[in-house]
mmCIF file of C-alpha atoms in Angstrom:
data_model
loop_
_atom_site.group_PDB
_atom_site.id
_atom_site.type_symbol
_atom_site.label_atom_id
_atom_site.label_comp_id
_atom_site.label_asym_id
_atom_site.label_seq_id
_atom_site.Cartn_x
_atom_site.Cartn_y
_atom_site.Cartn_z
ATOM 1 C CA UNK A 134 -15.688 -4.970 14.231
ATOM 2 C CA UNK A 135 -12.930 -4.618 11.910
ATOM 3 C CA UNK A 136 -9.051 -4.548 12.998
ATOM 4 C CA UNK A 137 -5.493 -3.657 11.015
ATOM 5 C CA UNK A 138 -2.211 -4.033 12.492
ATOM 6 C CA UNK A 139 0.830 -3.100 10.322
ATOM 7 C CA UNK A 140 3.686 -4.856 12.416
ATOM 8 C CA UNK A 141 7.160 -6.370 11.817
ATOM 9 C CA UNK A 142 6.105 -9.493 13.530
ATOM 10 C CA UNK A 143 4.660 -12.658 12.473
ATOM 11 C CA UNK A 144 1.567 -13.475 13.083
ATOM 12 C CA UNK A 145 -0.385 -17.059 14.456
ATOM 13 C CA UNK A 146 -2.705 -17.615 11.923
ATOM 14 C CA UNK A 147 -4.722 -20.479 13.762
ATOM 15 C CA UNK A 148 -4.938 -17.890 16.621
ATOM 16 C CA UNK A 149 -6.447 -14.947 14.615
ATOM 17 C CA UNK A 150 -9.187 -17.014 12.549
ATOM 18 C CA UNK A 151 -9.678 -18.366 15.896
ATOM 19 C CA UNK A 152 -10.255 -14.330 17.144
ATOM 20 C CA UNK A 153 -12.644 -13.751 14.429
ATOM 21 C CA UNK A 154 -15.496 -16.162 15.690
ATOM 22 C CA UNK A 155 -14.808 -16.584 19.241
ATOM 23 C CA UNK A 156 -17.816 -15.649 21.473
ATOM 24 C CA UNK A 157 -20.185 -14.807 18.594
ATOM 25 C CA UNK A 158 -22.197 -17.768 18.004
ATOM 26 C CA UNK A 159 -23.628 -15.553 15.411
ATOM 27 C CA UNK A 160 -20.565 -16.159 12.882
ATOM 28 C CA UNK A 161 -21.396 -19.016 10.624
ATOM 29 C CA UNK A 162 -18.210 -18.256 7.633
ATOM 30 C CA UNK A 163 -14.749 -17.433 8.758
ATOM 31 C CA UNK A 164 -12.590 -16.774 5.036
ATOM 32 C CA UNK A 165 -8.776 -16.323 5.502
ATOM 33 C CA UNK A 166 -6.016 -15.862 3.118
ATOM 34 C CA UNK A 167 -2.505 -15.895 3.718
ATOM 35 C CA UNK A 168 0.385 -14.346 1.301
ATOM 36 C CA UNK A 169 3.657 -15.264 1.838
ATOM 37 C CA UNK A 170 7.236 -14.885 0.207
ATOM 38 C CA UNK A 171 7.881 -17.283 -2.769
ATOM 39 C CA UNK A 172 10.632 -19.024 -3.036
ATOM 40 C CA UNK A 173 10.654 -19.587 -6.632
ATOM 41 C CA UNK A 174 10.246 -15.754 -7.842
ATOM 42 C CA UNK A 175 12.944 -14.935 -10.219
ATOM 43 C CA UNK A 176 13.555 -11.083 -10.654
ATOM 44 C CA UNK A 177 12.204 -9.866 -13.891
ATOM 45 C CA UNK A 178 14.858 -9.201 -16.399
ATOM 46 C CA UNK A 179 16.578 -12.535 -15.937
ATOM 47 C CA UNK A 180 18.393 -11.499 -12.351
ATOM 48 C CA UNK A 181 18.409 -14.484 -9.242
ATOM 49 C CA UNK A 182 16.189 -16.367 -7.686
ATOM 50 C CA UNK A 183 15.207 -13.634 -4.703
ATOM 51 C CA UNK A 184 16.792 -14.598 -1.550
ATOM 52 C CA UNK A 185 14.914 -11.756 0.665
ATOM 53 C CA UNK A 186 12.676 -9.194 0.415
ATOM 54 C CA UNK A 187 12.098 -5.471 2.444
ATOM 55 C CA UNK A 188 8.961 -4.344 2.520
ATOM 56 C CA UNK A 189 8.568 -0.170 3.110
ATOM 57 C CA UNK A 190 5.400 1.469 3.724
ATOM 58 C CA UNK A 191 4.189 4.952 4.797
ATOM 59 C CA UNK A 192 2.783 5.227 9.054
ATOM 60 C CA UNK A 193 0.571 6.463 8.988
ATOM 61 C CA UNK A 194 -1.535 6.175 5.607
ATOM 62 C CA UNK A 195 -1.045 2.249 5.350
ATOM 63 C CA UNK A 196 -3.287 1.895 8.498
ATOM 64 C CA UNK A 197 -5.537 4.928 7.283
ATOM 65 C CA UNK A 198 -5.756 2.903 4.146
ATOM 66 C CA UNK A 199 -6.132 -0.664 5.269
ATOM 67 C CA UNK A 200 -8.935 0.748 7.804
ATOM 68 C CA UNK A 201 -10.918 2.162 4.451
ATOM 69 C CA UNK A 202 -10.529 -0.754 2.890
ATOM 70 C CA UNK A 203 -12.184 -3.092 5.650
ATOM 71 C CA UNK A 204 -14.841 -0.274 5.657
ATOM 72 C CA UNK A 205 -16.253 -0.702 2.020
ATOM 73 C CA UNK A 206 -16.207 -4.357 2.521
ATOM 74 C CA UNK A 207 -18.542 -3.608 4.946
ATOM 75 C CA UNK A 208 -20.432 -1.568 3.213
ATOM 76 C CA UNK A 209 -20.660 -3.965 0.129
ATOM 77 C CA UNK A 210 -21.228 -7.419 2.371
ATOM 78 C CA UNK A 211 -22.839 -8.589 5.159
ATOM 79 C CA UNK A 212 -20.140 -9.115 7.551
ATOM 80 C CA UNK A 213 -19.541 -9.634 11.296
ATOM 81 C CA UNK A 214 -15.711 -8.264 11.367
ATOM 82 C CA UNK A 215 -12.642 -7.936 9.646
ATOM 83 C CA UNK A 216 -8.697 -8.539 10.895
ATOM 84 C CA UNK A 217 -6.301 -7.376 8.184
ATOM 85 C CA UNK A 218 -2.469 -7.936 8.846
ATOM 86 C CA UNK A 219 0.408 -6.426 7.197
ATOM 87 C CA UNK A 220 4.078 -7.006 7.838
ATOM 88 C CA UNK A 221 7.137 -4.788 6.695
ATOM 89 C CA UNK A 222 10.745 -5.215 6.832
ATOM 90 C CA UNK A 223 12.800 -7.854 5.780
ATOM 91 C CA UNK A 224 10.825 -10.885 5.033
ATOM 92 C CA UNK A 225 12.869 -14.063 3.468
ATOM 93 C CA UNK A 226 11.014 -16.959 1.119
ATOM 94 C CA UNK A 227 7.942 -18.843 3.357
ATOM 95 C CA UNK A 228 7.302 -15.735 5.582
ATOM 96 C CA UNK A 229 3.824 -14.761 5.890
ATOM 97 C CA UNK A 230 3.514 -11.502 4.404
ATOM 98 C CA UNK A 231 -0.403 -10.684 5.272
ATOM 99 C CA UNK A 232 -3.435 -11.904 6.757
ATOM 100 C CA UNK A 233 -6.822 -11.290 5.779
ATOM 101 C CA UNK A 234 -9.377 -12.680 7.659
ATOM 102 C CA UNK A 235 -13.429 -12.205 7.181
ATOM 103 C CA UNK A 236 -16.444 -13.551 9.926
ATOM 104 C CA UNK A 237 -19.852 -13.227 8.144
ATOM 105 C CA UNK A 238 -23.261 -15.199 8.162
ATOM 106 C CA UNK A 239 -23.050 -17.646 5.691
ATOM 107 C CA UNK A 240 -19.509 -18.193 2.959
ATOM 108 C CA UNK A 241 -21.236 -16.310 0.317
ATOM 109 C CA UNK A 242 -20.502 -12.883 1.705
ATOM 110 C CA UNK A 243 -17.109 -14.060 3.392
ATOM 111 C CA UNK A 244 -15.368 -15.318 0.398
ATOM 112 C CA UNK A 245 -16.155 -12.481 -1.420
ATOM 113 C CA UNK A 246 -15.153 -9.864 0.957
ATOM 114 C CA UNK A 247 -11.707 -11.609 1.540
ATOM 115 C CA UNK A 248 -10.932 -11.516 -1.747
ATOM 116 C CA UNK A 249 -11.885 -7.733 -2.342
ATOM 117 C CA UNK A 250 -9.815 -6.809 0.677
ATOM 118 C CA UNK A 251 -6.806 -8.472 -0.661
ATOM 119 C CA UNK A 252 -7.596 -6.988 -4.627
ATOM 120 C CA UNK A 253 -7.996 -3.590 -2.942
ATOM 121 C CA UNK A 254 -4.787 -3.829 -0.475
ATOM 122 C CA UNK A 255 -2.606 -4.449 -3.655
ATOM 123 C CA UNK A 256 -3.313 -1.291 -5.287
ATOM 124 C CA UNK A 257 -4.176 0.953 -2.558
ATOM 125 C CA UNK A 258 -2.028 0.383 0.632
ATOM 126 C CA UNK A 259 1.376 2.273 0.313
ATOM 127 C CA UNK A 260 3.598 -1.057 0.655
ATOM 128 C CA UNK A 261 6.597 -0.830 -1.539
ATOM 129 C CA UNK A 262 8.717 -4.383 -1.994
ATOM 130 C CA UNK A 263 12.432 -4.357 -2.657
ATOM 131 C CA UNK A 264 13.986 -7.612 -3.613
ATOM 132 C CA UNK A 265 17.648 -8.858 -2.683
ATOM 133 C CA UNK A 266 18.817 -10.810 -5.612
ATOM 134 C CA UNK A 267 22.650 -11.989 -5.789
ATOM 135 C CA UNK A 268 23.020 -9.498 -8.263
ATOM 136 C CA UNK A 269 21.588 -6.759 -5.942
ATOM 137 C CA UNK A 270 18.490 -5.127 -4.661
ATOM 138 C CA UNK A 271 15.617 -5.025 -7.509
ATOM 139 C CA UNK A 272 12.448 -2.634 -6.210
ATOM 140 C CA UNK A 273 9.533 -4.522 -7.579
ATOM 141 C CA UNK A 274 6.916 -3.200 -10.335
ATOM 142 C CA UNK A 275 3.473 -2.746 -10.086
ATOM 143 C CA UNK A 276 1.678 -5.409 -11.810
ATOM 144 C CA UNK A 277 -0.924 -4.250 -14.477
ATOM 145 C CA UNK A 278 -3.073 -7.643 -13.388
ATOM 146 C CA UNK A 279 -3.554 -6.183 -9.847
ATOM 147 C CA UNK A 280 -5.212 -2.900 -11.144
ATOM 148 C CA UNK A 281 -7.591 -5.697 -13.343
ATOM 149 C CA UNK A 282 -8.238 -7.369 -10.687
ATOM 150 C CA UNK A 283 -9.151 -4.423 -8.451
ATOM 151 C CA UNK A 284 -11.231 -3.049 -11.669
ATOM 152 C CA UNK A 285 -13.349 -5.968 -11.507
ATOM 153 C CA UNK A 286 -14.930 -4.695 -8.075
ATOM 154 C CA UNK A 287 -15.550 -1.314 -9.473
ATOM 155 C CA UNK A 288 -18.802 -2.826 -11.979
ATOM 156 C CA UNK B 299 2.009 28.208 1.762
ATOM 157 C CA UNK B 300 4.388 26.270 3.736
ATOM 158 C CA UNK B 301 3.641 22.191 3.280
ATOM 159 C CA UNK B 302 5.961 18.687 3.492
ATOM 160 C CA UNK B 303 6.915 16.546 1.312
ATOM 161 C CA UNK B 304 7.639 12.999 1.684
ATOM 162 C CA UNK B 305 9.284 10.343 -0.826
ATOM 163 C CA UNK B 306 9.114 6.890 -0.637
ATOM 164 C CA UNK B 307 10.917 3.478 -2.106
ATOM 165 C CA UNK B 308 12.434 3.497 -5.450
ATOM 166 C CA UNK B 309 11.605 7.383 -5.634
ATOM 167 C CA UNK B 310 13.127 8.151 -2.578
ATOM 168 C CA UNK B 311 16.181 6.663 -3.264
ATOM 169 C CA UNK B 312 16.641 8.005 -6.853
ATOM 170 C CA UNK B 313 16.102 11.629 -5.669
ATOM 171 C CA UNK B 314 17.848 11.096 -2.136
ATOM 172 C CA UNK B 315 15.730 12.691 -0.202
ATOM 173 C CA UNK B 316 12.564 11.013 1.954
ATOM 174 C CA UNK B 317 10.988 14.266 2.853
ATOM 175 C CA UNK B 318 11.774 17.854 2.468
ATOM 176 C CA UNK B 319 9.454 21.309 3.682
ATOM 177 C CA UNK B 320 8.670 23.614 1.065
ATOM 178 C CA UNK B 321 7.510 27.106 0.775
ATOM 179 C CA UNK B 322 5.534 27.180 -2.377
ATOM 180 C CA UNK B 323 5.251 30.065 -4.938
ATOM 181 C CA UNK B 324 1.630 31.566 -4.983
ATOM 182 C CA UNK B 325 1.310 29.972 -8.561
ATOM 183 C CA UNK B 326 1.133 26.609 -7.188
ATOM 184 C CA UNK B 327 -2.141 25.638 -6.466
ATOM 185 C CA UNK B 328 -2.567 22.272 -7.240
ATOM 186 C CA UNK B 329 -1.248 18.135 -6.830
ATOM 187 C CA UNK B 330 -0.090 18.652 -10.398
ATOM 188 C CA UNK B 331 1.606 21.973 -10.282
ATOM 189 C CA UNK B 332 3.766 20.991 -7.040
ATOM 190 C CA UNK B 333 5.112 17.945 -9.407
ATOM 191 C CA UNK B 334 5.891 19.633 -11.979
ATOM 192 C CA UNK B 335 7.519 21.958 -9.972
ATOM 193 C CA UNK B 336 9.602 19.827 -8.591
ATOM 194 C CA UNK B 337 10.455 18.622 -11.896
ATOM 195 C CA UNK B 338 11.923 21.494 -12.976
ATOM 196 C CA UNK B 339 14.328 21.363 -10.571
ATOM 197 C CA UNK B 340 15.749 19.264 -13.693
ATOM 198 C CA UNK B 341 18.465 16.016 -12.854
ATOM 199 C CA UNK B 342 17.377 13.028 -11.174
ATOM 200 C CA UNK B 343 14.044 15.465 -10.405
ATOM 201 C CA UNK B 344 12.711 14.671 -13.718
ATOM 202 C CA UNK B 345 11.799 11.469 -11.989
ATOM 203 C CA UNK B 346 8.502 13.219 -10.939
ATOM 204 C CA UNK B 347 8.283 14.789 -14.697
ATOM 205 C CA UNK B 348 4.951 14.021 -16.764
ATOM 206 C CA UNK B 349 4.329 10.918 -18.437
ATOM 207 C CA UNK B 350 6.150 8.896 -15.188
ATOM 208 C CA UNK B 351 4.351 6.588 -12.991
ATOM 209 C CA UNK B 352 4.131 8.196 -9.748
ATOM 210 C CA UNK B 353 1.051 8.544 -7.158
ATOM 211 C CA UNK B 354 0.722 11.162 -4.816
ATOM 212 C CA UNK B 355 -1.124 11.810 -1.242
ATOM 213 C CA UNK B 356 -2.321 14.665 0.339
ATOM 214 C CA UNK B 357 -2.633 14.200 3.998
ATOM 215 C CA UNK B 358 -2.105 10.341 3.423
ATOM 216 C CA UNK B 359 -5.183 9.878 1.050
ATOM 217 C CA UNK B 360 -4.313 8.849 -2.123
ATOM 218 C CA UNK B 361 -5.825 12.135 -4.360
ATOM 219 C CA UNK B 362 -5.086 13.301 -8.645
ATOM 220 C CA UNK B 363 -3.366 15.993 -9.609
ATOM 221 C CA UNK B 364 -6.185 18.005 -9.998
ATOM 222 C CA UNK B 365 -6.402 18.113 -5.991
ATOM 223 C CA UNK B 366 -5.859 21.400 -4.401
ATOM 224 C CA UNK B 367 -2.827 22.199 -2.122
ATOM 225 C CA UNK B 368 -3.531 24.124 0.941
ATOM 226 C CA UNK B 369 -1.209 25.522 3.746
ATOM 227 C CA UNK B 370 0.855 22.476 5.870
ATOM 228 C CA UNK B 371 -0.445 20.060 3.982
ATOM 229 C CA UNK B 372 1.607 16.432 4.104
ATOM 230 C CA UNK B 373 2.250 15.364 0.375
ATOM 231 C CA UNK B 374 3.682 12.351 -0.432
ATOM 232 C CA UNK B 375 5.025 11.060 -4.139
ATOM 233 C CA UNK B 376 5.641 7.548 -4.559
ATOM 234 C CA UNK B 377 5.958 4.716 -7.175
ATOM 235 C CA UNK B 378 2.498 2.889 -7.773
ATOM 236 C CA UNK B 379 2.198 0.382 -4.886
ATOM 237 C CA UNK B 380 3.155 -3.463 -4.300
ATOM 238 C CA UNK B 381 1.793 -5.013 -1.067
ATOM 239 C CA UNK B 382 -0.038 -7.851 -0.479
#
């Protein structure tokens, strides 16, 4: 059973891992992973330290996307579900950004999974983030190590 | 063909528009055409012109330029993405 939500909100992390296991004595591996807004990120170029951050993405095809993604994980791994969370809007340093979490069998196939969703979700969900810096709002680039790290799925 | 267009983030705000409907000239057939259609438009259009990093949808599924375009299709251009 996999799940997205793509939600303003914040999340409670304890009470989604708990979600992925409950009533399925069958689930031996729950992986998670958190992202959240650092603190410390300066903007490239030598602008501030960020002091918030928007997040825009596209209704629509972020949950169309996000829902694929879960899918091949499924197809690749052994897995008992999936619960993917994505926020938008204005998000300031320590906010959780996303959730990933993964219910599986054994760790093996969990681990693995969580960490393809998230290598996926950076290069193929239609999030865009905007930084406020005090010297103005800085949209951020791609990173080239993303599409490597996405890559490294593809072998 | 009549189809929509939608813009998003850094794109949207350097051409000031987040979506627009377009007939399209028979000529157009493809991803790639419709961009470089657009580009012509010339100015702050040029933004879509070849050589600059932008990804397109059709129908919200991430496609390449060699994709056709077919009757009220919803196309999207936008900068490559940063989630997560």
């Amino acid at each position: 059973m996999n799940s997205v939500s793509v939600q303003d909100a914040d999340f409670d992390v304890g009470l989604e891992t708990a979600a992925l296991s409950a009533g399925r004595p069958e689930v031996g591996a729950v992986a998670t992973f958190v992202g959240l807004v650092r603190a410390d990120k300066l903007a490239a170029g030598g602008g501030g330290a960020v002091t918030a951050m928007t997040l825009e993405h596209y209704p629509g095809m972020t949950e169309k996307a996000l829902e694929a993604i879960a899918a091949e994980a499924c197809a690749r791994w052994q897995l008992l579900g999936t619960r993917i969370i994505h926020r938008f809007g204005r998000l300031v340093p320590g906010d959780r950004i996303v959730f990933v979490g993964v219910a599986g069998s054994h760790r093996g196939d969990a681990f693995a999974a969580c960490e393809f969703i998230m290598d996926y979700l950076k290069t193929r969900a239609p999030f865009w983030k905007k930084e406020d810096t005090p010297d103005g709002g800085r949209w951020v680039d791609a990173r080239e190590a993303d599409d490597a790290a996405a890559g490294r799925w593809e072998s | 063909m009549s189809i929509k267009v939608l813009y998003f983030a850094s794109l949207r705000e350097t051409l000031g528009y987040s979506h627009e409907t377009l007939t399209l000239p028979a000529s157009i057939a493809t991803l790639g055409e419709l961009r470089a259609h657009l580009a012509r438009r010339g100015g702050v259009w040029e933004a879509l012109g070849e050589g600059r990093n932008v990804r397109a949808a059709i129908n919200q599924e991430m496609v390449g330029p060699e994709v056709a375009v077919a009757d009220r299709d919803e196309i999207a251009f936008f900068p490559p993405v940063t989630g997560g």
